[in-house]
Structure formats: C-alpha cells, structure tokens
PDB file of C-alpha atoms in Angstrom:
ATOM      1  CA  UNK X   1     156.647 162.769  83.618  1.00 59.00           C
ATOM      2  CA  UNK X   2     152.770 162.005  83.258  1.00 64.00           C
ATOM      3  CA  UNK X   3     150.520 162.945  86.170  1.00 66.00           C
ATOM      4  CA  UNK X   4     147.234 161.199  87.290  1.00 68.00           C
ATOM      5  CA  UNK X   5     143.747 162.999  87.018  1.00 73.00           C
ATOM      6  CA  UNK X   6     143.193 164.363  90.592  1.00 71.00           C
ATOM      7  CA  UNK X   7     146.912 166.274  90.226  1.00 70.00           C
ATOM      8  CA  UNK X   8     146.030 167.770  87.267  1.00 74.00           C
ATOM      9  CA  UNK X   9     142.582 169.099  88.783  1.00 72.00           C
ATOM     10  CA  UNK X  10     144.868 170.804  91.717  1.00 73.00           C
ATOM     11  CA  UNK X  11     147.695 171.816  89.306  1.00 73.00           C
ATOM     12  CA  UNK X  12     144.668 174.173  87.661  1.00 78.00           C
ATOM     13  CA  UNK X  13     144.303 176.201  90.894  1.00 77.00           C
ATOM     14  CA  UNK X  14     148.186 177.173  91.111  1.00 85.00           C
ATOM     15  CA  UNK X  15     150.191 179.985  89.248  1.00 83.00           C
ATOM     16  CA  UNK X  16     153.073 178.366  88.848  1.00 85.00           C
ATOM     17  CA  UNK X  17     154.770 181.762  88.230  1.00 87.00           C
ATOM     18  CA  UNK X  18     153.320 183.467  91.242  1.00 91.00           C
ATOM     19  CA  UNK X  19     154.603 183.738  94.571  1.00 93.00           C
ATOM     20  CA  UNK X  20     151.822 183.419  97.437  1.00 93.00           C
ATOM     21  CA  UNK X  21     151.861 184.678 100.943  1.00 93.00           C
ATOM     22  CA  UNK X  22     151.185 182.098 103.407  1.00 93.00           C
ATOM     23  CA  UNK X  23     147.916 182.015 104.241  1.00 93.00           C
ATOM     24  CA  UNK X  24     146.787 181.731 100.610  1.00 93.00           C
ATOM     25  CA  UNK X  25     149.008 179.292  99.870  1.00 93.00           C
ATOM     26  CA  UNK X  26     147.974 176.763 103.009  1.00 94.00           C
ATOM     27  CA  UNK X  27     143.968 177.051 101.691  1.00 92.00           C
ATOM     28  CA  UNK X  28     145.124 176.117  98.500  1.00 90.00           C
ATOM     29  CA  UNK X  29     147.560 173.172  99.490  1.00 90.00           C
ATOM     30  CA  UNK X  30     144.343 172.224 101.743  1.00 90.00           C
ATOM     31  CA  UNK X  31     142.588 172.366  98.593  1.00 87.00           C
ATOM     32  CA  UNK X  32     144.783 170.126  96.846  1.00 83.00           C
ATOM     33  CA  UNK X  33     144.848 166.851  99.543  1.00 77.00           C
ATOM     34  CA  UNK X  34     142.045 165.151  97.105  1.00 75.00           C
ATOM     35  CA  UNK X  35     143.036 161.615  97.892  1.00 76.00           C
ATOM     36  CA  UNK X  36     141.166 159.389 100.210  1.00 82.00           C
ATOM     37  CA  UNK X  37     143.807 159.291 102.806  1.00 87.00           C
ATOM     38  CA  UNK X  38     144.495 162.193 105.075  1.00 90.00           C
ATOM     39  CA  UNK X  39     147.543 163.710 103.188  1.00 91.00           C
ATOM     40  CA  UNK X  40     150.780 165.009 104.766  1.00 93.00           C
ATOM     41  CA  UNK X  41     151.506 168.941 104.277  1.00 94.00           C
ATOM     42  CA  UNK X  42     155.050 169.269 103.577  1.00 94.00           C
ATOM     43  CA  UNK X  43     157.238 172.571 103.823  1.00 96.00           C
ATOM     44  CA  UNK X  44     160.743 172.479 101.583  1.00 96.00           C
ATOM     45  CA  UNK X  45     162.734 175.628 102.131  1.00 96.00           C
ATOM     46  CA  UNK X  46     166.276 176.271 100.372  1.00 96.00           C
ATOM     47  CA  UNK X  47     168.546 178.312 101.892  1.00 96.00           C
ATOM     48  CA  UNK X  48     171.359 180.853 101.152  1.00 93.00           C
ATOM     49  CA  UNK X  49     174.311 178.561 102.791  1.00 94.00           C
ATOM     50  CA  UNK X  50     176.730 176.117 102.584  1.00 91.00           C
ATOM     51  CA  UNK X  51     176.256 173.286 104.496  1.00 89.00           C
ATOM     52  CA  UNK X  52     179.850 171.630 103.420  1.00 90.00           C
ATOM     53  CA  UNK X  53     181.201 174.710 106.306  1.00 92.00           C
ATOM     54  CA  UNK X  54     180.602 173.877 109.836  1.00 91.00           C
ATOM     55  CA  UNK X  55     179.709 177.348 110.552  1.00 92.00           C
ATOM     56  CA  UNK X  56     176.899 177.528 108.091  1.00 93.00           C
ATOM     57  CA  UNK X  57     174.958 174.611 109.239  1.00 91.00           C
ATOM     58  CA  UNK X  58     171.364 174.875 109.932  1.00 93.00           C
ATOM     59  CA  UNK X  59     169.988 172.010 112.562  1.00 89.00           C
ATOM     60  CA  UNK X  60     167.546 171.941 115.547  1.00 89.00           C
ATOM     61  CA  UNK X  61     164.161 170.556 116.627  1.00 89.00           C
ATOM     62  CA  UNK X  62     160.872 172.552 117.611  1.00 92.00           C
ATOM     63  CA  UNK X  63     157.636 171.195 118.888  1.00 91.00           C
ATOM     64  CA  UNK X  64     154.618 172.075 116.527  1.00 93.00           C
ATOM     65  CA  UNK X  65     152.075 173.871 118.351  1.00 93.00           C
ATOM     66  CA  UNK X  66     149.358 171.417 116.949  1.00 94.00           C
ATOM     67  CA  UNK X  67     151.612 168.437 116.466  1.00 91.00           C
ATOM     68  CA  UNK X  68     152.550 166.226 113.046  1.00 90.00           C
ATOM     69  CA  UNK X  69     149.170 164.171 113.319  1.00 91.00           C
ATOM     70  CA  UNK X  70     151.039 161.023 113.037  1.00 87.00           C
ATOM     71  CA  UNK X  71     151.376 158.584 116.031  1.00 89.00           C
ATOM     72  CA  UNK X  72     154.779 158.769 116.747  1.00 91.00           C
ATOM     73  CA  UNK X  73     156.397 155.168 118.030  1.00 95.00           C
ATOM     74  CA  UNK X  74     159.015 156.340 120.582  1.00 96.00           C
ATOM     75  CA  UNK X  75     162.035 154.349 121.757  1.00 96.00           C
ATOM     76  CA  UNK X  76     163.718 154.681 125.094  1.00 97.00           C
ATOM     77  CA  UNK X  77     167.097 153.567 125.643  1.00 96.00           C
ATOM     78  CA  UNK X  78     167.890 153.900 129.222  1.00 95.00           C
ATOM     79  CA  UNK X  79     168.329 152.753 132.686  1.00 93.00           C
ATOM     80  CA  UNK X  80     167.787 153.176 136.395  1.00 93.00           C
ATOM     81  CA  UNK X  81     165.415 155.693 137.581  1.00 93.00           C
ATOM     82  CA  UNK X  82     165.027 156.951 133.592  1.00 95.00           C
ATOM     83  CA  UNK X  83     163.204 153.697 132.939  1.00 95.00           C
ATOM     84  CA  UNK X  84     160.065 154.717 135.093  1.00 95.00           C
ATOM     85  CA  UNK X  85     160.444 157.800 133.742  1.00 96.00           C
ATOM     86  CA  UNK X  86     160.405 156.846 129.690  1.00 96.00           C
ATOM     87  CA  UNK X  87     157.214 154.395 130.622  1.00 96.00           C
ATOM     88  CA  UNK X  88     155.352 157.238 132.371  1.00 96.00           C
ATOM     89  CA  UNK X  89     156.020 159.932 129.662  1.00 95.00           C
ATOM     90  CA  UNK X  90     154.459 157.484 127.172  1.00 95.00           C
ATOM     91  CA  UNK X  91     157.176 155.527 125.537  1.00 96.00           C
ATOM     92  CA  UNK X  92     156.457 152.521 123.416  1.00 96.00           C
ATOM     93  CA  UNK X  93     159.650 150.823 123.936  1.00 96.00           C
ATOM     94  CA  UNK X  94     162.146 151.085 126.857  1.00 96.00           C
ATOM     95  CA  UNK X  95     165.106 149.235 127.186  1.00 94.00           C
ATOM     96  CA  UNK X  96     168.876 148.797 127.331  1.00 94.00           C
ATOM     97  CA  UNK X  97     171.532 146.479 125.779  1.00 94.00           C
ATOM     98  CA  UNK X  98     168.444 144.523 124.512  1.00 95.00           C
ATOM     99  CA  UNK X  99     167.141 146.848 122.464  1.00 95.00           C
ATOM    100  CA  UNK X 100     170.408 147.614 121.087  1.00 94.00           C
ATOM    101  CA  UNK X 101     170.981 143.940 120.489  1.00 94.00           C
ATOM    102  CA  UNK X 102     167.321 143.396 118.935  1.00 95.00           C
ATOM    103  CA  UNK X 103     168.147 146.302 116.676  1.00 95.00           C
ATOM    104  CA  UNK X 104     171.560 144.732 115.713  1.00 94.00           C
ATOM    105  CA  UNK X 105     170.711 141.323 115.141  1.00 93.00           C
ATOM    106  CA  UNK X 106     167.169 141.147 113.922  1.00 93.00           C
ATOM    107  CA  UNK X 107     166.812 144.594 112.220  1.00 92.00           C
ATOM    108  CA  UNK X 108     164.138 145.729 113.958  1.00 95.00           C
ATOM    109  CA  UNK X 109     162.931 148.999 113.440  1.00 95.00           C
ATOM    110  CA  UNK X 110     159.428 149.462 114.370  1.00 94.00           C
ATOM    111  CA  UNK X 111     160.115 152.995 115.901  1.00 95.00           C
ATOM    112  CA  UNK X 112     160.117 156.663 114.709  1.00 92.00           C
ATOM    113  CA  UNK X 113     162.155 158.120 117.470  1.00 94.00           C
ATOM    114  CA  UNK X 114     164.732 157.412 119.825  1.00 95.00           C
ATOM    115  CA  UNK X 115     165.607 158.966 122.964  1.00 96.00           C
ATOM    116  CA  UNK X 116     168.754 158.253 125.363  1.00 96.00           C
ATOM    117  CA  UNK X 117     170.591 159.463 128.220  1.00 95.00           C
ATOM    118  CA  UNK X 118     174.057 161.177 127.626  1.00 94.00           C
ATOM    119  CA  UNK X 119     175.396 157.817 129.833  1.00 93.00           C
ATOM    120  CA  UNK X 120     173.935 155.708 127.341  1.00 94.00           C
ATOM    121  CA  UNK X 121     175.777 156.995 124.365  1.00 93.00           C
ATOM    122  CA  UNK X 122     178.560 154.833 124.282  1.00 92.00           C
ATOM    123  CA  UNK X 123     176.287 151.872 123.671  1.00 93.00           C
ATOM    124  CA  UNK X 124     173.833 153.382 121.160  1.00 94.00           C
ATOM    125  CA  UNK X 125     176.878 154.823 119.536  1.00 93.00           C
ATOM    126  CA  UNK X 126     177.179 150.910 118.142  1.00 92.00           C
ATOM    127  CA  UNK X 127     173.808 151.894 115.939  1.00 93.00           C
ATOM    128  CA  UNK X 128     175.228 154.851 114.318  1.00 92.00           C
ATOM    129  CA  UNK X 129     175.554 153.093 111.026  1.00 93.00           C
ATOM    130  CA  UNK X 130     172.106 151.447 110.837  1.00 94.00           C
ATOM    131  CA  UNK X 131     170.363 154.475 112.596  1.00 93.00           C
ATOM    132  CA  UNK X 132     172.419 157.159 111.275  1.00 90.00           C
ATOM    133  CA  UNK X 133     171.599 156.970 107.096  1.00 89.00           C
ATOM    134  CA  UNK X 134     167.718 156.557 108.457  1.00 89.00           C
ATOM    135  CA  UNK X 135     167.962 159.833 110.316  1.00 86.00           C
ATOM    136  CA  UNK X 136     167.464 158.140 113.615  1.00 91.00           C
ATOM    137  CA  UNK X 137     170.187 158.645 115.497  1.00 93.00           C
ATOM    138  CA  UNK X 138     169.765 160.571 119.053  1.00 93.00           C
ATOM    139  CA  UNK X 139     171.473 164.209 119.017  1.00 90.00           C
ATOM    140  CA  UNK X 140     171.967 166.632 121.521  1.00 90.00           C
ATOM    141  CA  UNK X 141     170.822 169.515 119.017  1.00 84.00           C
ATOM    142  CA  UNK X 142     167.616 167.527 118.584  1.00 85.00           C
ATOM    143  CA  UNK X 143     166.731 167.258 122.256  1.00 89.00           C
ATOM    144  CA  UNK X 144     166.834 163.334 121.853  1.00 93.00           C
ATOM    145  CA  UNK X 145     170.104 163.208 123.717  1.00 94.00           C
ATOM    146  CA  UNK X 146     169.238 164.435 127.427  1.00 94.00           C
ATOM    147  CA  UNK X 147     168.972 163.712 131.015  1.00 95.00           C
ATOM    148  CA  UNK X 148     165.385 164.377 131.019  1.00 95.00           C
ATOM    149  CA  UNK X 149     164.300 161.386 129.320  1.00 95.00           C
ATOM    150  CA  UNK X 150     160.453 161.845 130.726  1.00 95.00           C
ATOM    151  CA  UNK X 151     160.636 165.245 128.591  1.00 94.00           C
ATOM    152  CA  UNK X 152     162.282 163.905 125.442  1.00 95.00           C
ATOM    153  CA  UNK X 153     159.586 161.316 125.274  1.00 95.00           C
ATOM    154  CA  UNK X 154     157.026 163.877 125.968  1.00 94.00           C
ATOM    155  CA  UNK X 155     157.932 166.252 122.874  1.00 92.00           C
ATOM    156  CA  UNK X 156     158.131 163.279 120.867  1.00 92.00           C
ATOM    157  CA  UNK X 157     154.801 162.092 121.410  1.00 92.00           C
ATOM    158  CA  UNK X 158     153.512 165.751 121.199  1.00 90.00           C
ATOM    159  CA  UNK X 159     155.027 166.552 117.634  1.00 85.00           C
ATOM    160  CA  UNK X 160     158.482 167.499 117.862  1.00 89.00           C
ATOM    161  CA  UNK X 161     160.392 167.800 114.321  1.00 89.00           C
ATOM    162  CA  UNK X 162     163.874 168.065 113.684  1.00 88.00           C
ATOM    163  CA  UNK X 163     165.189 170.102 110.698  1.00 92.00           C
ATOM    164  CA  UNK X 164     168.069 169.937 109.088  1.00 90.00           C
ATOM    165  CA  UNK X 165     170.072 170.707 105.833  1.00 92.00           C
ATOM    166  CA  UNK X 166     170.388 167.938 103.086  1.00 91.00           C
ATOM    167  CA  UNK X 167     173.114 167.916 100.465  1.00 91.00           C
ATOM    168  CA  UNK X 168     171.431 170.491  98.791  1.00 94.00           C
ATOM    169  CA  UNK X 169     170.918 173.092 101.334  1.00 95.00           C
ATOM    170  CA  UNK X 170     167.425 172.481 101.750  1.00 96.00           C
ATOM    171  CA  UNK X 171     165.374 171.847 104.736  1.00 96.00           C
ATOM    172  CA  UNK X 172     162.183 169.447 104.476  1.00 95.00           C
ATOM    173  CA  UNK X 173     159.593 169.084 107.036  1.00 94.00           C
ATOM    174  CA  UNK X 174     156.228 167.806 107.767  1.00 93.00           C
ATOM    175  CA  UNK X 175     153.766 170.504 109.099  1.00 94.00           C
ATOM    176  CA  UNK X 176     150.218 168.749 109.632  1.00 94.00           C
ATOM    177  CA  UNK X 177     147.932 166.803 107.851  1.00 94.00           C
ATOM    178  CA  UNK X 178     145.222 167.880 105.395  1.00 93.00           C
ATOM    179  CA  UNK X 179     142.862 167.420 107.706  1.00 93.00           C
ATOM    180  CA  UNK X 180     144.276 170.148 110.031  1.00 94.00           C
ATOM    181  CA  UNK X 181     142.457 172.823 107.977  1.00 93.00           C
ATOM    182  CA  UNK X 182     144.692 175.799 106.948  1.00 93.00           C
ATOM    183  CA  UNK X 183     144.610 178.141 110.449  1.00 95.00           C
ATOM    184  CA  UNK X 184     146.425 174.976 112.335  1.00 96.00           C
ATOM    185  CA  UNK X 185     148.654 174.359 109.641  1.00 96.00           C
ATOM    186  CA  UNK X 186     149.679 178.082 109.674  1.00 96.00           C
ATOM    187  CA  UNK X 187     150.512 177.822 113.333  1.00 96.00           C
ATOM    188  CA  UNK X 188     152.689 175.074 112.620  1.00 96.00           C
ATOM    189  CA  UNK X 189     154.135 176.623 109.584  1.00 96.00           C
ATOM    190  CA  UNK X 190     155.058 179.889 111.598  1.00 95.00           C
ATOM    191  CA  UNK X 191     156.420 178.192 114.365  1.00 95.00           C
ATOM    192  CA  UNK X 192     159.051 176.006 112.153  1.00 96.00           C
ATOM    193  CA  UNK X 193     159.741 179.148 109.696  1.00 95.00           C
ATOM    194  CA  UNK X 194     160.422 180.922 113.336  1.00 95.00           C
ATOM    195  CA  UNK X 195     162.829 178.514 114.112  1.00 95.00           C
ATOM    196  CA  UNK X 196     164.612 178.468 110.924  1.00 95.00           C
ATOM    197  CA  UNK X 197     165.182 182.030 110.270  1.00 95.00           C
ATOM    198  CA  UNK X 198     166.254 182.406 114.202  1.00 94.00           C
ATOM    199  CA  UNK X 199     168.813 179.624 113.233  1.00 93.00           C
ATOM    200  CA  UNK X 200     170.409 181.820 110.766  1.00 93.00           C
ATOM    201  CA  UNK X 201     174.417 181.005 111.180  1.00 93.00           C
ATOM    202  CA  UNK X 202     176.556 184.364 111.521  1.00 91.00           C
ATOM    203  CA  UNK X 203     178.053 182.887 108.233  1.00 90.00           C
ATOM    204  CA  UNK X 204     175.641 183.241 106.153  1.00 88.00           C
ATOM    205  CA  UNK X 205     175.865 186.153 103.564  1.00 88.00           C
ATOM    206  CA  UNK X 206     172.860 187.431 101.178  1.00 89.00           C
ATOM    207  CA  UNK X 207     169.684 186.360 101.203  1.00 92.00           C
ATOM    208  CA  UNK X 208     169.126 183.875 103.523  1.00 95.00           C
ATOM    209  CA  UNK X 209     165.735 182.248 102.720  1.00 95.00           C
ATOM    210  CA  UNK X 210     165.950 181.608  98.898  1.00 95.00           C
ATOM    211  CA  UNK X 211     162.891 179.687  98.000  1.00 94.00           C
ATOM    212  CA  UNK X 212     159.847 177.942 100.353  1.00 95.00           C
ATOM    213  CA  UNK X 213     157.441 175.735  98.746  1.00 95.00           C
ATOM    214  CA  UNK X 214     154.287 173.902 100.582  1.00 93.00           C
ATOM    215  CA  UNK X 215     152.548 170.737  99.117  1.00 92.00           C
ATOM    216  CA  UNK X 216     150.207 168.048  99.945  1.00 89.00           C
ATOM    217  CA  UNK X 217     152.003 164.539  99.721  1.00 86.00           C
ATOM    218  CA  UNK X 218     150.486 163.955  96.396  1.00 84.00           C
ATOM    219  CA  UNK X 219     149.597 167.667  95.177  1.00 84.00           C
ATOM    220  CA  UNK X 220     151.601 170.099  93.092  1.00 86.00           C
ATOM    221  CA  UNK X 221     154.044 172.406  95.065  1.00 89.00           C
ATOM    222  CA  UNK X 222     152.832 175.951  95.784  1.00 93.00           C
ATOM    223  CA  UNK X 223     155.996 178.880  96.148  1.00 94.00           C
ATOM    224  CA  UNK X 224     155.382 180.856  99.105  1.00 95.00           C
ATOM    225  CA  UNK X 225     157.140 184.697  98.686  1.00 93.00           C
ATOM    226  CA  UNK X 226     160.461 184.325 100.451  1.00 91.00           C
ATOM    227  CA  UNK X 227     160.556 187.817 101.362  1.00 89.00           C
ATOM    228  CA  UNK X 228     159.011 187.501 104.233  1.00 84.00           C
ATOM    229  CA  UNK X 229     161.194 185.879 105.709  1.00 82.00           C
ATOM    230  CA  UNK X 230     164.194 188.499 105.147  1.00 70.00           C
TER     231      UNK X 230
END
C-alpha cells in the first residue's frame, strides 16, 4: 500500500517495534494529526476472549469525561410524558410510529443514536434489520433502552459511547479529537480502558488485553504496552 507524504512523515516519528506508555503514545498521536480537518483519535483493543461464546462477550457503554468532539444527533422514539422529557434534554428528533415509518419507507438515517423506552420496543423491533447492521439498534446494556429517556438523551449528547467486540475480538472506539490535546485525550482513554478492564468476563482465561493501538484518522498506529492493564 502506498501512503501519502504526510503519513510517511508522521510514520518517521514512531518506532513500530516499541510498546509506548499511554502519555507518550497520546503525545505522538497528537503530533501525527497533520491534516486540515480535526482528526478523530481512535482506540483499538484486542482482547483474549472468544466472543462466539455468550459468557465471553464484552459490551457496555461509558460517558467520556471530555466527550467525543462530535455533534451527536439523537432520535428519541417514545410517547406520553417521555416526549417532553426527550425534547427538554435536547433530542434532535422525537416521535413514535411516524419516525419508524419514516425510516422504513424513506430510508431516513439522519441520526447517530437512537434511544427508546421499554414499552416502545415492540415498535422499534421492526427496525432491527435496518438499525442492527449499522450498530444503531437500541439496547439495554448500552443504556439506550431505558425508562429515563431524558437521562439517555443527555448522556448521548455528552459523549456516551458504546464499546463491543467485533468478530475478531477487537474493540474499536473513538476517544476524542486531535484538538483535545494529550491531557484530555488521556482522561477519555483511561475512562474507557477502565471500563473495558472491569468488564472482563469471568470465563476469560490468560492475558485479557492482548494489544492496544492508538491512531489518528489519517495517521499510523501507535502501540501501547498492554502490560499496564493486567
């Protein structure tokens, strides 16, 4: 694969064989964000589990202390008093049957997070085949199916992210923007890693955190020493 000039210059700053400590890795990551747009800093964590087994799944949600730097568009599917609660909390779109119909018939997807209440899951369940593959289906474990719609909307707006294993047992998550600087990124990083470590399944054997890599959107990967998380 051929890389551009900026990527090659950034890659010169990084020792591919070295396992960095968190602070040094984040400082390097900020230096490699050289594009004109504000790049997202992404964390990729490979875990020593087998996600094919239900008792080794790792999944949850956490509010990053400094947010993600992204303007999150929230759709609240609810009725009754929850409509007012969602609107007061700052939901971008609020509704019930009409929202489900709009997604089904028009393919409307101008939102980043969907929150709903348990009594609406019969309706929202119709969207499983549309929202599921996109990772947008509301889920109690992620806090997006809850009686407290107002709180769910506030958390989504504040930078709540969901972490979950992919098919290769890796978790991929954004932890902020290059413009945050190393200190704020470190706060987000530590919050997310603490949550992942605490979510270790009882059935997991051997080394839990196998590898940990940071990268800016257009930058090279920077390896972090996983021994810290044992």
